[in-house]
C-alpha positions as a Python dict, from the first residue, in 0.01 Angstrom:
ca = {
    (1, 'M'): (0, 0, 0),
    (2, 'F'): (287, 82, 66),
    (3, 'E'): (473, -310, 266),
    (4, 'R'): (311, -513, -5),
    (5, 'N'): (553, -272, -277),
    (6, 'I'): (831, -384, -19),
    (7, 'S'): (882, -625, 332),
    (8, 'T'): (998, -535, 590),
    (9, 'P'): (1246, -914, 488),
    (10, 'A'): (1320, -803, 95),
    (11, 'A'): (1387, -416, 289),
    (12, 'V'): (1679, -602, 522),
    (13, 'A'): (1763, -860, 227),
    (14, 'I'): (1803, -523, -2),
    (15, 'I'): (2030, -330, 241),
    (16, 'V'): (2226, -650, 340),
    (17, 'S'): (2288, -714, -11),
    (18, 'F'): (2489, -336, -59),
    (19, 'L'): (2636, -321, 280),
    (20, 'I'): (2835, -671, 110),
    (21, 'V'): (2872, -525, -154),
    (22, 'S'): (2980, -227, -96),
    (23, 'I'): (3255, -392, 144),
    (24, 'I'): (3369, -712, -105),
    (25, 'G'): (3332, -523, -491),
    (26, 'P'): (3595, -341, -390),
    (27, 'L'): (3851, -632, -333),
    (28, 'T'): (3776, -698, -615),
    (29, 'L'): (3773, -487, -848),
    (30, 'N'): (4156, -324, -1036),
    (31, 'R'): (4318, -116, -789),
    (32, 'E'): (4533, 48, -1063),
    (33, 'D'): (4177, 207, -1257),
    (34, 'V'): (4064, 279, -967),
    (35, 'E'): (4405, 483, -863),
    (36, 'N'): (4369, 696, -1221),
    (37, 'W'): (4020, 711, -1294),
    (38, 'D'): (4051, 1068, -1405),
    (39, 'N'): (4378, 1030, -1604),
    (40, 'L'): (4222, 937, -1931),
    (41, 'G'): (4516, 876, -2088),
    (42, 'Y'): (4534, 586, -1885),
    (43, 'W'): (4190, 441, -2036),
    (44, 'R'): (4321, 587, -2396),
    (45, 'L'): (4261, 147, -2466),
    (46, 'N'): (3880, 192, -2393),
    (47, 'P'): (3607, 230, -2634),
    (48, 'I'): (3434, 575, -2548),
    (49, 'G'): (3056, 591, -2477),
    (50, 'V'): (2931, 196, -2595),
    (51, 'P'): (2692, -21, -2361),
    (52, 'P'): (2731, -244, -2147),
    (53, 'E'): (2777, -650, -2342),
    (54, 'W'): (2473, -840, -2220),
    (55, 'Y'): (2361, -540, -2454),
    (56, 'G'): (2573, -578, -2647),
    (57, 'E'): (2449, -939, -2680),
    (58, 'L'): (2125, -871, -2750),
    (59, 'A'): (2130, -606, -3008),
    (60, 'G'): (2476, -792, -3178),
    (61, 'L'): (2755, -618, -3086),
    (62, 'P'): (3089, -686, -3088),
    (63, 'R'): (3255, -677, -2759),
    (64, 'T'): (3614, -532, -2691),
    (65, 'E'): (3879, -819, -2709),
    (66, 'W'): (4237, -840, -2608),
    (67, 'L'): (4420, -1141, -2900),
    (68, 'Q'): (4506, -1424, -2854),
    (69, 'G'): (4851, -1466, -3040),
    (70, 'E'): (5068, -1749, -3127),
    (71, 'R'): (5369, -1838, -3306),
    (72, 'Q'): (5424, -1964, -3571),
    (73, 'A'): (5765, -1949, -3938),
    (74, 'G'): (5839, -1672, -3775),
    (75, 'E'): (5559, -1494, -3705),
    (76, 'F'): (5219, -1423, -3504),
    (77, 'V'): (4889, -1419, -3523),
    (78, 'F'): (4619, -1357, -3393),
    (79, 'T'): (4291, -1514, -3399),
    (80, 'Y'): (3943, -1267, -3420),
    (81, 'D'): (3593, -1421, -3433),
    (82, 'F'): (3359, -1182, -3560),
    (83, 'H'): (2964, -1326, -3494),
    (84, 'Y'): (2846, -1004, -3532),
    (85, 'S'): (2568, -740, -3676),
    (86, 'S'): (2815, -419, -3667),
    (87, 'A'): (3200, -378, -3741),
    (88, 'P'): (3445, -336, -3450),
    (89, 'S'): (3529, 36, -3340),
    (90, 'D'): (3949, 8, -3331),
    (91, 'I'): (4229, -195, -3378),
    (92, 'I'): (4497, -164, -3152),
    (93, 'F'): (4836, -278, -3270),
    (94, 'I'): (5074, -285, -2894),
    (95, 'P'): (5420, -345, -3021),
    (96, 'N'): (5700, -451, -2739),
    (97, 'S'): (5943, -345, -3025),
    (98, 'T'): (6041, -174, -3217),
    (99, 'G'): (6165, -232, -3658),
    (100, 'V'): (6007, -247, -3986),
    (101, 'M'): (5729, -459, -3977),
    (102, 'R'): (5330, -559, -4183),
    (103, 'I'): (5029, -682, -4002),
    (104, 'K'): (4728, -764, -4314),
    (105, 'I'): (4386, -890, -4187),
    (106, 'I'): (4267, -1228, -4423),
    (107, 'G'): (3888, -1303, -4378),
    (108, 'P'): (3750, -1625, -4362),
    (109, 'D'): (3716, -1598, -4786),
    (110, 'G'): (4095, -1621, -4776),
    (111, 'R'): (4087, -1245, -4896),
    (112, 'E'): (4468, -1095, -4709),
    (113, 'Y'): (4451, -721, -4680),
    (114, 'V'): (4762, -520, -4586),
    (115, 'L'): (4720, -271, -4270),
    (116, 'W'): (5061, -193, -4180),
    (117, 'D'): (5425, -195, -4424),
    (118, 'G'): (5703, 3, -4276),
    (119, 'Y'): (5861, 174, -3891),
    (120, 'V'): (5680, 27, -3673),
    (121, 'F'): (5700, 311, -3336),
    (122, 'G'): (5461, 300, -3087),
    (123, 'E'): (5090, 231, -3016),
    (124, 'I'): (4880, 213, -3376),
    (125, 'H'): (4502, 326, -3405),
    (126, 'F'): (4431, 217, -3723),
    (127, 'S'): (4060, 399, -3679),
    (128, 'K'): (4316, 717, -3749),
    (129, 'N'): (4497, 595, -4022),
    (130, 'P'): (4202, 608, -4263),
    (131, 'S'): (4472, 597, -4577),
    (132, 'V'): (4392, 238, -4503),
    (133, 'F'): (4094, 168, -4548),
    (134, 'V'): (4045, 385, -4833),
    (135, 'R'): (4277, 127, -5043),
    (136, 'I'): (4111, -167, -4885),
    (137, 'A'): (3766, -22, -5063),
    (138, 'E'): (3929, 2, -5369),
    (139, 'E'): (4076, -362, -5370),
    (140, 'K'): (3806, -570, -5167),
    (141, 'C'): (3491, -227, -5327),
    (142, 'N'): (3581, -94, -5577),
    (143, 'V'): (3471, 211, -5448),
    (144, 'T'): (3754, 548, -5353),
    (145, 'P'): (3579, 756, -5059),
    (146, 'E'): (3723, 1062, -4953),
    (147, 'G'): (3961, 994, -4659),
    (148, 'G'): (3707, 1293, -4468),
    (149, 'N'): (3379, 1134, -4475),
    (150, 'L'): (3466, 767, -4273),
    (151, 'L'): (3549, 1056, -4015),
    (152, 'F'): (3214, 1029, -4034),
    (153, 'H'): (3108, 650, -4108),
    (154, 'D'): (3202, 319, -3963),
    (155, 'A'): (3554, 265, -4136),
    (156, 'F'): (3572, -114, -4080),
    (157, 'N'): (3307, -204, -4285),
    (158, 'I'): (3502, -210, -4538),
    (159, 'I'): (3737, -413, -4336),
    (160, 'F'): (3417, -707, -4220),
    (161, 'S'): (3200, -656, -4489),
    (162, 'K'): (3141, -865, -4891),
    (163, 'P'): (3339, -710, -5124),
    (164, 'T'): (3016, -552, -5260),
    (165, 'E'): (3082, -186, -5481),
    (166, 'D'): (2850, -80, -5082),
    (167, 'C'): (3081, -186, -4897),
    (168, 'L'): (3038, 191, -4619),
    (169, 'D'): (2721, 252, -4548),
    (170, 'H'): (2541, -66, -4624),
    (171, 'P'): (2753, -374, -4515),
    (172, 'E'): (2736, -754, -4582),
    (173, 'F'): (2916, -877, -4271),
    (174, 'L'): (3111, -1145, -4378),
    (175, 'K'): (3151, -1393, -4038),
    (176, 'G'): (3352, -1615, -3955),
    (177, 'R'): (3710, -1631, -3808),
    (178, 'Y'): (3990, -1362, -3923),
    (179, 'L'): (4347, -1380, -3837),
    (180, 'I'): (4619, -1052, -3792),
    (181, 'V'): (4916, -1162, -3922),
    (182, 'V'): (5231, -965, -3768),
    (183, 'E'): (5607, -1023, -3977),
    (184, 'G'): (5813, -883, -3846),
    (185, 'P'): (5900, -832, -3453),
    (186, 'E'): (6125, -880, -3251),
    (187, 'K'): (5875, -982, -2951),
    (188, 'E'): (5477, -1033, -2905),
    (189, 'P'): (5296, -815, -2973),
    (190, 'K'): (4949, -758, -2860),
    (191, 'I'): (4651, -651, -3055),
    (192, 'R'): (4355, -502, -2908),
    (193, 'V'): (3951, -534, -3070),
    (194, 'L'): (3849, -179, -2942),
    (195, 'G'): (3442, -378, -2930),
    (196, 'K'): (3093, -129, -2937),
    (197, 'S'): (3074, -290, -2580),
    (198, 'Y'): (3295, -363, -2316),
    (199, 'G'): (3257, -440, -1972),
    (200, 'L'): (2939, -503, -1717),
    (201, 'L'): (2835, -137, -1725),
    (202, 'G'): (2990, -2, -2051),
    (203, 'T'): (3173, 298, -2051),
    (204, 'D'): (3180, 700, -2009),
    (205, 'T'): (3232, 990, -2245),
    (206, 'V'): (3588, 846, -2218),
    (207, 'G'): (3606, 565, -2230),
    (208, 'R'): (3637, 525, -1799),
    (209, 'D'): (3402, 154, -1681),
    (210, 'V'): (3130, 260, -1516),
    (211, 'W'): (3155, -74, -1335),
    (212, 'T'): (3449, -6, -1143),
    (213, 'G'): (3304, 373, -1077),
    (214, 'F'): (2982, 256, -928),
    (215, 'I'): (3085, 24, -725),
    (216, 'W'): (3411, 174, -545),
    (217, 'G'): (3180, 429, -516),
    (218, 'M'): (2981, 246, -338),
    (219, 'R'): (3137, 175, -76),
    (220, 'E'): (3131, 576, 36),
    (221, 'T'): (2866, 680, -104),
    (222, 'I'): (2738, 424, 189),
    (223, 'T'): (2992, 526, 444),
    (224, 'I'): (2837, 928, 345),
    (225, 'A'): (2543, 841, 465),
    (226, 'I'): (2590, 600, 727),
    (227, 'L'): (2776, 817, 885),
    (228, 'G'): (2606, 1168, 816),
    (229, 'S'): (2268, 1018, 920),
    (230, 'L'): (2432, 905, 1248),
    (231, 'A'): (2532, 1337, 1292),
    (232, 'T'): (2165, 1445, 1202),
    (233, 'V'): (2016, 1191, 1497),
    (234, 'G'): (2299, 1189, 1701),
    (235, 'L'): (2362, 1626, 1719),
    (236, 'A'): (1948, 1618, 1662),
    (237, 'L'): (1901, 1367, 1968),
    (238, 'I'): (2115, 1639, 2179),
    (239, 'L'): (1989, 1957, 2102),
    (240, 'G'): (1618, 1798, 2136),
    (241, 'T'): (1602, 1729, 2428),
    (242, 'L'): (1870, 1958, 2633),
    (243, 'S'): (1651, 2290, 2489),
    (244, 'V'): (1363, 2192, 2722),
    (245, 'L'): (1651, 2277, 3010),
    (246, 'S'): (1584, 2638, 3204),
    (247, 'S'): (1953, 2698, 3188),
    (248, 'W'): (2175, 2939, 2937),
    (249, 'V'): (2321, 2564, 2779),
    (250, 'G'): (1835, 2501, 2708),
    (251, 'R'): (1923, 2817, 2572),
    (252, 'I'): (2154, 2795, 2344),
    (253, 'A'): (2052, 2417, 2252),
    (254, 'D'): (1676, 2604, 2097),
    (255, 'F'): (1859, 2910, 1939),
    (256, 'I'): (2082, 2667, 1777),
    (257, 'S'): (1804, 2456, 1697),
    (258, 'R'): (1553, 2649, 1622),
    (259, 'L'): (1824, 2885, 1385),
    (260, 'V'): (1875, 2548, 1234),
    (261, 'T'): (1467, 2406, 1139),
    (262, 'V'): (1464, 2806, 928),
    (263, 'T'): (1804, 2767, 730),
    (264, 'P'): (1695, 2626, 328),
    (265, 'V'): (1910, 2343, 298),
    (266, 'L'): (2076, 2319, -15),
    (267, 'P'): (2207, 2726, -95),
    (268, 'V'): (2377, 2708, 272),
    (269, 'A'): (2499, 2306, 203),
    (270, 'V'): (2672, 2378, -20),
    (271, 'S'): (2837, 2680, 25),
    (272, 'A'): (2963, 2594, 349),
    (273, 'V'): (3091, 2301, 90),
    (274, 'V'): (3289, 2506, -90),
    (275, 'L'): (3465, 2718, 211),
    (276, 'A'): (3531, 2356, 343),
    (277, 'A'): (3666, 2247, 25),
    (278, 'A'): (3919, 2274, -270),
    (279, 'I'): (3943, 2332, -655),
    (280, 'D'): (4103, 2134, -841),
    (281, 'E'): (4337, 2284, -1199),
    (282, 'N'): (3975, 2147, -1353),
    (283, 'Y'): (3746, 2390, -1127),
    (284, 'V'): (3633, 2094, -957),
    (285, 'I'): (3553, 2109, -657),
    (286, 'K'): (3669, 1822, -407),
    (287, 'A'): (3599, 1803, -67),
    (288, 'S'): (3683, 1500, 196),
    (289, 'P'): (3379, 1316, 239),
    (290, 'L'): (3396, 1329, 645),
    (291, 'A'): (3302, 1661, 610),
    (292, 'I'): (3046, 1665, 419),
    (293, 'A'): (2892, 1404, 677),
    (294, 'L'): (2944, 1687, 891),
    (295, 'I'): (2809, 1887, 671),
    (296, 'V'): (2455, 1752, 563),
    (297, 'G'): (2423, 1589, 946),
    (298, 'V'): (2402, 1969, 1048),
    (299, 'L'): (2187, 2080, 759),
    (300, 'M'): (1916, 1846, 788),
    (301, 'M'): (1902, 1774, 1222),
    (302, 'G'): (1659, 2091, 1254),
    (303, 'N'): (1300, 1942, 1195),
    (304, 'V'): (1342, 1594, 1397),
    (305, 'S'): (1572, 1800, 1734),
    (306, 'R'): (1238, 2018, 1791),
    (307, 'N'): (1089, 1625, 1731),
    (308, 'V'): (1201, 1591, 1967),
    (309, 'R'): (1186, 1819, 2154),
    (310, 'S'): (770, 1789, 2195),
    (311, 'M'): (812, 1450, 2298),
    (312, 'V'): (1039, 1550, 2568),
    (313, 'E'): (846, 1810, 2721),
    (314, 'E'): (590, 1597, 2654),
    (315, 'E'): (795, 1296, 2867),
    (316, 'L'): (818, 1565, 3128),
    (317, 'R'): (484, 1651, 3208),
    (318, 'K'): (396, 1267, 3346),
    (319, 'E'): (273, 1121, 3691),
    (320, 'Y'): (628, 878, 3701),
    (321, 'V'): (876, 1175, 3652),
    (322, 'E'): (706, 1385, 3922),
    (323, 'S'): (762, 1153, 4135),
    (324, 'A'): (1140, 1107, 4058),
    (325, 'K'): (1200, 1458, 4110),
    (326, 'A'): (1022, 1457, 4338),
    (327, 'L'): (1211, 1160, 4556),
    (328, 'G'): (1536, 1381, 4406),
    (329, 'G'): (1585, 1337, 4062),
    (330, 'S'): (1760, 1593, 3885),
    (331, 'S'): (1628, 1711, 3514),
    (332, 'L'): (1939, 1560, 3378),
    (333, 'W'): (1897, 1229, 3540),
    (334, 'I'): (1526, 1212, 3487),
    (335, 'L'): (1644, 1259, 3060),
    (336, 'R'): (1929, 962, 3110),
    (337, 'K'): (1733, 743, 3288),
    (338, 'H'): (1376, 723, 3206),
    (339, 'V'): (1307, 945, 2817),
    (340, 'S'): (1593, 855, 2651),
    (341, 'R'): (1390, 528, 2674),
    (342, 'V'): (1118, 749, 2473),
    (343, 'L'): (1360, 780, 2233),
    (344, 'V'): (1546, 538, 2127),
    (345, 'P'): (1320, 393, 1901),
    (346, 'Y'): (1199, 758, 1725),
    (347, 'A'): (1642, 797, 1690),
    (348, 'I'): (1587, 390, 1492),
    (349, 'Y'): (1341, 584, 1305),
    (350, 'Q'): (1476, 901, 1201),
    (351, 'F'): (1766, 721, 1090),
    (352, 'A'): (1640, 486, 866),
    (353, 'L'): (1432, 844, 747),
    (354, 'A'): (1748, 978, 703),
    (355, 'V'): (1973, 756, 477),
    (356, 'P'): (1774, 735, 199),
    (357, 'G'): (1787, 1096, 189),
    (358, 'T'): (2184, 1199, 203),
    (359, 'I'): (2269, 944, -40),
    (360, 'A'): (2069, 1194, -228),
    (361, 'F'): (2102, 1480, -82),
    (362, 'I'): (2553, 1355, -235),
    (363, 'T'): (2350, 1297, -604),
    (364, 'L'): (2252, 1588, -607),
    (365, 'L'): (2574, 1829, -474),
    (366, 'G'): (2717, 1664, -863),
    (367, 'F'): (2457, 1940, -1009),
    (368, 'F'): (2642, 2130, -832),
    (369, 'N'): (2980, 1988, -1000),
    (370, 'I'): (3129, 1945, -592),
    (371, 'V'): (3312, 1578, -594),
    (372, 'P'): (3206, 1489, -214),
    (373, 'G'): (3538, 1231, -279),
    (374, 'F'): (3425, 959, -470),
    (375, 'N'): (3099, 849, -482),
    (376, 'W'): (2743, 799, -702),
    (377, 'G'): (2790, 1165, -669),
    (378, 'T'): (3152, 1220, -821),
    (379, 'I'): (3003, 974, -1126),
    (380, 'M'): (2682, 1175, -1137),
    (381, 'S'): (2866, 1479, -1188),
    (382, 'Q'): (3102, 1420, -1432),
    (383, 'T'): (2850, 1264, -1661),
    (384, 'I'): (2721, 1625, -1627),
    (385, 'R'): (3056, 1770, -1682),
    (386, 'E'): (3139, 1560, -1998),
    (387, 'G'): (2785, 1576, -2215),
    (388, 'A'): (2636, 1240, -2179),
    (389, 'T'): (2309, 1245, -2298),
    (390, 'Y'): (2093, 1044, -2091),
    (391, 'R'): (1858, 854, -2357),
    (392, 'L'): (2107, 711, -2559),
    (393, 'A'): (2394, 687, -2239),
    (394, 'W'): (2141, 507, -1958),
    (395, 'W'): (2454, 339, -1816),
    (396, 'Q'): (2621, 597, -1680),
    (397, 'V'): (2271, 713, -1539),
    (398, 'V'): (2045, 383, -1457),
    (399, 'P'): (2225, 171, -1195),
    (400, 'V'): (2256, 509, -995),
    (401, 'G'): (1911, 542, -1006),
    (402, 'V'): (1814, 233, -959),
    (403, 'S'): (2056, 169, -654),
    (404, 'I'): (1942, 512, -458),
    (405, 'G'): (1566, 414, -554),
    (406, 'L'): (1618, 95, -458),
    (407, 'L'): (1777, 199, -80),
    (408, 'A'): (1480, 521, -4),
    (409, 'L'): (1233, 276, -44),
    (410, 'S'): (1383, -47, 232),
    (411, 'F'): (1467, 223, 477),
    (412, 'V'): (1090, 389, 410),
    (413, 'S'): (988, 95, 379),
    (414, 'L'): (1196, -5, 776),
    (415, 'S'): (1001, 353, 921),
    (416, 'R'): (722, 260, 895),
    (417, 'K'): (729, -36, 1050),
    (418, 'I'): (931, 93, 1295),
    (419, 'E'): (695, 380, 1340),
    (420, 'E'): (394, 150, 1333),
    (421, 'E'): (600, -23, 1675),
    (422, 'F'): (673, 299, 1830),
    (423, 'L'): (287, 405, 1803),
    (424, 'K'): (151, 22, 1934),
    (425, 'R'): (355, 177, 2204),
}
């Protein structure tokens, strides 16, 4: 039944696709976005907690965009094509000079309203200036809303609606081309419309680009998963094989293997990560990805090492081994020359199982506020710390969840295929 859901070629294609994206994807991103991921002031020009643009197109939500401007008779004119079923959340004016400026917006019906008339010395977020909306509501709709009430409404409904009395709560949007005219600046300013959708995967609760975090985190997630799985399988092979020896080396290897097998993975892993990590000023535990991979590898090798020991013991009872011993072959030579051939397929099988488990584990660390570098665990950790509502901000958790699911299905499918081939032998 399982193989009908995902075939081996499909599993390989999915894994290869993730590997390619994890290598090439980060090269397509803006490096400044990654370097300033925790710099909240850097993301001030993004809307907060909005869905992707493709979803916004379906729901009629305005996208976030920079407006194109041109100089006309000493003024700078910016054009905004409004064709949505919802008003934007903010308009940000970014001057490249200071001085007295007059900013007005002209609707498709020719009506114009002043957004600013005075001295400008820095960025202007019009959503933080309720007096503008009160005045425009008086001019357009003949109503005087209380400034405090505008904080709980879409104040820009007033600007982008037809001149009706209920233009704040139940607006009839006036669609078409809006002009934002800036008088007085010496240099060309910039204007950014903060819509209610953004990019390929939206933004999180502080305005960060989720797509940037998802793609950049993919590379480190897969790297940790591969290194951790290699550590799991490699250590299990070494301990499981050496534990069959009757010397003191074998007794130590057997003791370590048994100890790790009965060790509770999650609490010990969390404790080990805390000891190997540093805690920043926000009480976030930050650990080295290599340290995480090694810790995961050590703690997840127990059962695998015991299985390896059983396989080696069974192989050593066979007649060809007795013949090799009779000819003077040492135990280490027999293990390396003959038994290792039996262990290779099993090691590949266990590696395929360990990769999705490692990915899930480092993601689980996010629930303990542990940030193992910049990966999917980081994204999940920040989602939890910043209180995102999963049902509403689905774009913050669904991409990571679906990706982990696809990788898990793919690796498990491959492991079953390897297991089938192994049993045939």
